[in-house]
Coordinates of C-alpha atoms in Angstrom, one line a residue:
M1 CA 30.9 35.0 -122.4
Q2 CA 29.6 32.5 -124.8
D3 CA 30.9 32.6 -128.4
T4 CA 27.4 32.2 -129.9
E5 CA 25.6 34.6 -127.6
E6 CA 23.6 37.3 -129.4
Q7 CA 24.0 41.0 -128.5
L8 CA 20.9 41.9 -126.5
S9 CA 19.4 45.4 -126.6
E10 CA 19.4 47.2 -123.3
R11 CA 15.6 46.5 -122.9
K12 CA 15.9 42.8 -123.7
Q13 CA 18.8 42.5 -121.2
Q14 CA 16.8 44.2 -118.5
I15 CA 13.8 41.9 -119.2
L16 CA 16.0 38.8 -119.1
L17 CA 17.8 39.7 -115.9
C18 CA 14.5 40.6 -114.3
S19 CA 13.0 37.3 -115.4
V20 CA 15.9 35.2 -114.0
E21 CA 15.9 37.1 -110.7
S22 CA 12.1 36.8 -110.3
Y23 CA 12.1 33.1 -111.1
I24 CA 15.0 32.4 -108.6
S25 CA 13.1 34.3 -105.9
K26 CA 9.5 33.0 -106.5
A27 CA 9.8 29.9 -108.7
S28 CA 6.8 31.3 -110.7
P29 CA 6.8 31.8 -114.5
I30 CA 7.3 35.4 -115.5
T31 CA 4.7 37.3 -117.5
S32 CA 4.6 40.6 -119.3
G33 CA 2.6 42.0 -116.4
N34 CA 5.3 41.0 -113.9
I35 CA 7.9 42.7 -116.0
Q36 CA 5.8 45.9 -116.3
E37 CA 5.2 45.9 -112.6
R38 CA 8.8 45.3 -111.6
V39 CA 11.0 47.3 -114.0
L40 CA 9.3 48.7 -117.2
K41 CA 6.2 50.6 -116.0
D42 CA 6.2 52.8 -119.1
V43 CA 6.2 50.0 -121.7
S44 CA 3.0 48.4 -122.8
T45 CA 2.3 44.8 -122.0
A46 CA 1.9 44.1 -125.8
T47 CA 5.5 45.3 -126.4
L48 CA 6.7 43.3 -123.5
R49 CA 5.0 40.2 -124.8
N50 CA 6.9 40.7 -128.1
E51 CA 10.2 41.1 -126.2
L52 CA 9.5 37.9 -124.2
A53 CA 8.7 36.0 -127.4
A54 CA 11.9 37.2 -128.9
L55 CA 13.9 36.1 -125.9
E56 CA 12.2 32.7 -126.2
A57 CA 13.1 32.5 -129.9
M58 CA 16.7 33.3 -129.0
G59 CA 16.7 30.4 -126.5
Y60 CA 16.9 32.4 -123.2
L61 CA 13.4 31.7 -122.0
K62 CA 10.9 28.9 -122.6
Q63 CA 7.2 28.4 -122.0
L64 CA 6.1 25.5 -119.9
H65 CA 2.5 25.8 -121.2
T66 CA 1.1 27.6 -124.2
S67 CA -0.9 30.0 -122.1
G68 CA 1.5 30.3 -119.2
G69 CA 4.4 32.5 -118.5
R70 CA 8.0 31.9 -119.3
V71 CA 10.9 30.5 -117.3
P72 CA 14.7 30.8 -117.9
T73 CA 16.6 28.2 -119.9
S74 CA 20.2 27.1 -119.1
K75 CA 21.2 29.7 -121.7
G76 CA 19.3 32.3 -119.8
Y77 CA 20.9 31.4 -116.5
R78 CA 24.3 31.4 -118.1
Y79 CA 23.7 35.0 -119.4
Y80 CA 22.7 36.0 -115.9
V81 CA 25.8 34.5 -114.4
N82 CA 28.1 36.0 -117.1
Y83 CA 26.7 39.5 -117.2
A84 CA 25.0 40.3 -113.8
M85 CA 27.4 39.0 -111.2
G86 CA 30.9 40.4 -112.0
D87 CA 30.9 43.1 -109.3
M88 CA 28.5 41.5 -106.9
P89 CA 29.2 42.4 -103.2
T90 CA 29.6 39.9 -100.5
D91 CA 26.5 39.4 -98.5
K92 CA 28.0 39.0 -95.0
K93 CA 24.7 39.2 -93.2
V94 CA 23.7 35.8 -94.7
L95 CA 27.1 34.3 -93.7
K96 CA 27.5 35.2 -90.1
E97 CA 27.6 31.6 -89.1
I98 CA 30.5 30.9 -91.5
H99 CA 32.5 33.8 -90.0
G100 CA 32.5 32.0 -86.6
I101 CA 34.5 29.1 -88.1
F102 CA 37.5 31.3 -88.7
D103 CA 37.7 32.7 -85.2
K104 CA 39.9 29.7 -84.5
R105 CA 43.6 30.1 -85.3
A106 CA 44.6 26.5 -84.9
V107 CA 42.9 25.2 -88.0
Y108 CA 42.6 21.4 -88.4
L109 CA 42.1 21.1 -92.1
T110 CA 39.9 18.0 -92.2
D111 CA 37.7 19.3 -89.3
V112 CA 37.2 22.8 -90.6
L113 CA 36.5 21.8 -94.1
A114 CA 33.8 19.4 -92.9
E115 CA 32.3 22.3 -90.9
I116 CA 32.5 24.5 -93.9
A117 CA 30.6 22.0 -96.0
S118 CA 27.8 21.8 -93.3
T119 CA 27.7 25.6 -92.7
V120 CA 27.7 26.7 -96.3
S121 CA 24.9 24.3 -97.0
K122 CA 22.9 25.9 -94.2
A123 CA 23.6 29.4 -95.4
T124 CA 22.7 28.6 -99.1
N125 CA 20.1 25.8 -98.6
Y126 CA 21.9 23.6 -101.1
P127 CA 24.2 20.5 -100.8
T128 CA 27.8 21.5 -100.5
V129 CA 30.9 19.3 -101.1
V130 CA 34.6 20.0 -100.3
M131 CA 37.3 18.0 -102.1
L132 CA 40.7 18.0 -100.5
K133 CA 43.7 17.9 -102.8
G134 CA 47.3 19.0 -102.9
F135 CA 47.8 18.2 -99.2
E136 CA 51.3 17.0 -100.1
K137 CA 52.1 20.4 -101.5
L138 CA 51.6 22.2 -98.3
V139 CA 54.7 23.8 -96.7
I140 CA 55.7 22.5 -93.2
K141 CA 56.1 25.0 -90.4
N142 CA 56.2 22.9 -87.3
V143 CA 56.0 19.2 -86.3
K144 CA 54.9 17.8 -83.0
I145 CA 54.6 14.2 -81.8
I146 CA 52.8 13.9 -78.5
P147 CA 52.7 10.5 -76.7
L148 CA 49.3 9.5 -75.3
I149 CA 48.4 7.2 -72.4
S150 CA 47.5 4.4 -74.8
N151 CA 50.1 2.9 -77.2
Q152 CA 49.5 5.8 -79.6
A153 CA 50.9 9.2 -80.2
L154 CA 49.3 12.4 -81.7
I155 CA 50.9 13.9 -84.8
L156 CA 50.4 17.6 -85.4
I157 CA 52.0 19.0 -88.6
E158 CA 51.5 22.8 -88.9
T159 CA 51.5 23.7 -92.5
S160 CA 51.0 26.8 -94.7
G161 CA 47.3 25.8 -95.1
G162 CA 46.4 24.6 -91.6
I163 CA 47.2 21.7 -89.3
I164 CA 47.3 18.1 -90.5
N165 CA 46.5 15.9 -87.5
N166 CA 46.4 12.1 -87.0
S167 CA 47.4 9.5 -84.5
M168 CA 50.1 6.9 -84.9
D169 CA 50.8 3.5 -83.2
I170 CA 53.7 3.2 -80.9
T171 CA 55.6 0.0 -81.4
H172 CA 58.4 0.6 -78.9
R173 CA 57.7 3.0 -76.1
A174 CA 60.3 5.7 -75.6
P175 CA 60.7 8.3 -72.9
D176 CA 58.4 11.3 -73.3
Q177 CA 61.4 13.6 -73.7
S178 CA 62.4 11.5 -76.7
Y179 CA 59.2 12.6 -78.5
T180 CA 59.9 16.2 -77.7
D181 CA 63.4 15.9 -79.1
A182 CA 62.2 14.0 -82.1
S183 CA 59.6 16.7 -82.8
N184 CA 62.3 19.4 -82.6
L185 CA 64.6 17.4 -84.9
L186 CA 61.8 16.9 -87.5
T187 CA 60.8 20.6 -87.3
N188 CA 64.4 21.7 -87.8
T189 CA 64.9 19.3 -90.7
F190 CA 61.7 19.8 -92.6
K191 CA 60.7 23.4 -91.8
D192 CA 59.8 25.3 -95.1
K193 CA 59.8 22.1 -97.1
T194 CA 56.7 20.5 -98.5
V195 CA 55.0 17.4 -97.1
A196 CA 55.7 15.6 -100.4
D197 CA 59.4 16.6 -100.2
M198 CA 59.6 15.2 -96.6
I199 CA 58.0 11.9 -97.6
A200 CA 60.0 11.4 -100.9
N201 CA 63.3 12.3 -99.4
F202 CA 63.0 11.0 -95.9
D203 CA 65.7 8.4 -96.4
S204 CA 68.3 10.9 -97.6
Y205 CA 67.5 13.3 -94.8
Q206 CA 68.3 10.5 -92.4
N207 CA 72.0 10.9 -93.3
G208 CA 72.0 14.3 -91.6
M209 CA 70.3 12.9 -88.6
M210 CA 72.4 9.8 -88.0
S211 CA 73.7 10.7 -84.7
E212 CA 70.2 11.1 -83.3
L213 CA 68.5 8.5 -85.5
K214 CA 69.2 5.4 -83.5
E215 CA 67.4 6.7 -80.5
F216 CA 64.5 8.0 -82.6
K217 CA 64.3 5.3 -85.2
S218 CA 61.1 3.6 -84.1
I219 CA 59.4 7.0 -83.7
F220 CA 60.5 8.1 -87.2
D221 CA 59.5 4.8 -88.7
N222 CA 56.0 5.0 -87.2
F223 CA 55.8 8.7 -88.1
I224 CA 56.6 8.4 -91.8
S225 CA 54.4 5.2 -92.2
T226 CA 51.4 7.1 -90.6
I227 CA 51.9 10.2 -92.9
N228 CA 52.0 8.0 -96.0
N229 CA 48.8 6.2 -95.0
L230 CA 47.1 9.5 -94.2
L231 CA 47.9 11.0 -97.6
D232 CA 46.8 7.7 -99.3
S233 CA 43.4 7.9 -97.5
I234 CA 43.0 11.6 -98.5
K235 CA 43.7 10.8 -102.1
K236 CA 41.1 7.9 -102.1
G237 CA 38.4 9.6 -100.1
G238 CA 39.2 13.2 -99.5
L239 CA 35.7 14.4 -99.9
T240 CA 33.4 16.0 -97.3
S241 CA 29.8 16.8 -97.9
G242 CA 26.9 18.4 -96.1
G243 CA 23.2 19.1 -96.6
E244 CA 22.3 16.5 -99.2
M245 CA 18.7 16.3 -97.9
K246 CA 18.3 20.1 -98.4
L247 CA 17.8 19.3 -102.0
L248 CA 14.3 18.0 -101.2
E249 CA 13.4 21.5 -100.0
S250 CA 13.6 22.8 -103.6
P251 CA 10.3 22.7 -105.5
E252 CA 12.2 21.3 -108.5
Y253 CA 12.8 18.1 -106.6
S254 CA 9.3 17.4 -105.2
D255 CA 9.4 14.7 -107.8
V256 CA 11.2 11.9 -105.9
E257 CA 12.6 10.4 -109.1
K258 CA 14.4 13.7 -110.0
A259 CA 15.7 14.0 -106.5
R260 CA 16.9 10.4 -106.4
K261 CA 19.1 10.9 -109.5
V262 CA 20.9 13.9 -107.9
I263 CA 21.3 12.2 -104.5
E264 CA 22.8 9.2 -106.3
V265 CA 25.5 11.4 -107.8
L266 CA 26.1 13.2 -104.4
S267 CA 26.6 9.8 -102.8
D268 CA 29.2 8.8 -105.4
K269 CA 32.5 10.2 -104.2
D270 CA 34.5 9.3 -107.3
E271 CA 31.9 10.9 -109.6
I272 CA 31.8 14.1 -107.5
C273 CA 35.6 14.3 -107.5
N274 CA 35.5 13.9 -111.3
I275 CA 32.9 16.7 -111.7
L276 CA 34.9 19.1 -109.4
S277 CA 38.1 18.2 -111.2
D278 CA 36.6 18.8 -114.7
E279 CA 37.9 21.8 -116.5
G280 CA 35.6 24.3 -118.2
F281 CA 33.8 25.8 -115.2
A282 CA 32.8 29.3 -116.6
G283 CA 32.7 32.5 -114.6
N284 CA 35.0 35.0 -113.0
S285 CA 38.3 34.0 -111.4
D286 CA 37.1 33.2 -107.9
V287 CA 33.7 31.6 -108.4
S288 CA 32.7 29.6 -111.5
F289 CA 29.7 27.7 -112.6
K290 CA 28.5 24.8 -114.8
I291 CA 24.8 25.0 -115.8
G292 CA 22.6 22.3 -117.2
S293 CA 24.1 20.6 -120.2
E294 CA 27.5 22.0 -119.4
I295 CA 27.7 19.3 -116.7
K296 CA 28.9 16.0 -118.2
N297 CA 26.8 13.8 -115.9
K298 CA 23.4 13.5 -117.5
K299 CA 21.7 12.9 -114.1
L300 CA 22.6 16.6 -113.3
A301 CA 21.1 18.0 -116.5
D302 CA 18.6 20.0 -114.6
C303 CA 21.2 21.3 -112.0
S304 CA 23.8 23.9 -111.7
I305 CA 27.2 23.6 -109.9
A306 CA 29.1 26.5 -108.3
K307 CA 32.8 26.0 -107.6
A308 CA 35.6 27.9 -105.8
E309 CA 39.2 27.0 -105.2
Y310 CA 41.1 27.5 -102.0
S311 CA 44.8 28.0 -102.8
V312 CA 47.9 28.3 -100.7
G313 CA 51.0 29.6 -102.3
G314 CA 49.5 29.3 -105.7
E315 CA 48.6 25.6 -105.2
S316 CA 44.9 24.5 -104.9
V317 CA 44.4 22.7 -101.6
A318 CA 40.6 22.3 -101.8
S319 CA 37.7 22.6 -104.2
I320 CA 34.4 23.8 -102.7
G321 CA 31.3 23.0 -104.7
I322 CA 27.6 23.7 -104.3
I323 CA 25.0 21.7 -106.2
G324 CA 21.4 22.7 -106.7
P325 CA 18.7 23.3 -109.3
Q326 CA 19.3 25.7 -112.2
R327 CA 17.0 28.1 -110.3
M328 CA 19.7 28.3 -107.5
D329 CA 20.3 31.7 -106.0
Y330 CA 23.6 32.4 -107.9
Q331 CA 24.2 35.7 -106.0
K332 CA 23.9 34.0 -102.5
I333 CA 26.0 31.1 -103.7
A334 CA 28.8 33.2 -105.1
S335 CA 28.7 35.4 -102.0
A336 CA 29.1 32.3 -99.7
L337 CA 32.0 30.9 -101.7
R338 CA 33.8 34.2 -102.0
F339 CA 33.5 34.8 -98.3
V340 CA 34.8 31.3 -97.4
V341 CA 37.8 31.5 -99.8
G342 CA 38.5 35.1 -98.7
E343 CA 38.5 34.2 -95.0
Y344 CA 40.8 31.2 -95.6
K345 CA 43.3 33.4 -97.5
G346 CA 43.1 36.0 -94.7
L347 CA 43.7 33.3 -92.1
A348 CA 46.7 32.0 -94.0
Q349 CA 48.1 35.6 -94.3
I350 CA 47.7 36.2 -90.5
E351 CA 49.5 32.9 -89.7
Q352 CA 52.3 33.8 -92.1
K353 CA 52.7 37.3 -90.5
K354 CA 53.0 35.6 -87.1
E355 CA 55.6 33.2 -88.5
D356 CA 57.5 36.1 -90.1
K357 CA 57.6 38.0 -86.8
K358 CA 59.1 34.9 -85.1

């Protein structure tokens, strides 16, 4: 809740929530007649006009034209988010397409997060961004190095949050069995340790692998170099996005200049990462929002941003954000994000149970 937020009477609260929901749904200013028709049939339009005027004076609504109806302000949307969405159920019907992503059990993190960005954008009709972080904090379960026909090998690192996959160059070709043996040795050495621990202490771990190291030295050297490069690239550009052009489908951005400002921000990876990393997102524990002036970037002054964190073992691995107009459908947005994060956590628990049985 906001510190300066006035206590609203039950009727004012009902009118404000109805006004926000109506404007989200129809993008049409709300009038006393609309309120009477929708929720307060026994209250006169004169009384409702007075209530709407009071809500405007309190900063929750504003009039676009003197003789026109009213629309929510950023403060009105914030009230709606804070008071109306705490126990909102998940709308799984809207998110059938998302559910299909999690039918896979071998989850390649970079691939599935890109697919999530695209699919959540389709489900919500707003641009979606996914920022990868904390990859190095994931716990290793298994390591495989698979030689390919070319002078490359495929690296698969199964972790607590999914599979990190990449290819590495082969500088000195070794027998295929050597790659199998090297994979087993890496798994036995680094199982249940973090990726960061593996990288930081690889030299010291070599002492325990000296008898095998000579045979596998070129494989290990290529392996650790590739993983270092992979994590560097994730830190520099670990952002996936989808649905940028969907912004143009919102009436608010029929003005090309307004749309251009938002698309410029969406195209700036560093700025999006700064926005998603910023503290102060307000909301409940699993989905939080920044609305209007709460967003530091002035180009997004007419926007709202929804954000959810995907965590593994208490560490955040990715931030999922949805950017749209202040009139965004907060209920659908929160539903999508809760569903995605919930499915991810469920998938991680399933994989952990499999590992525990082994």
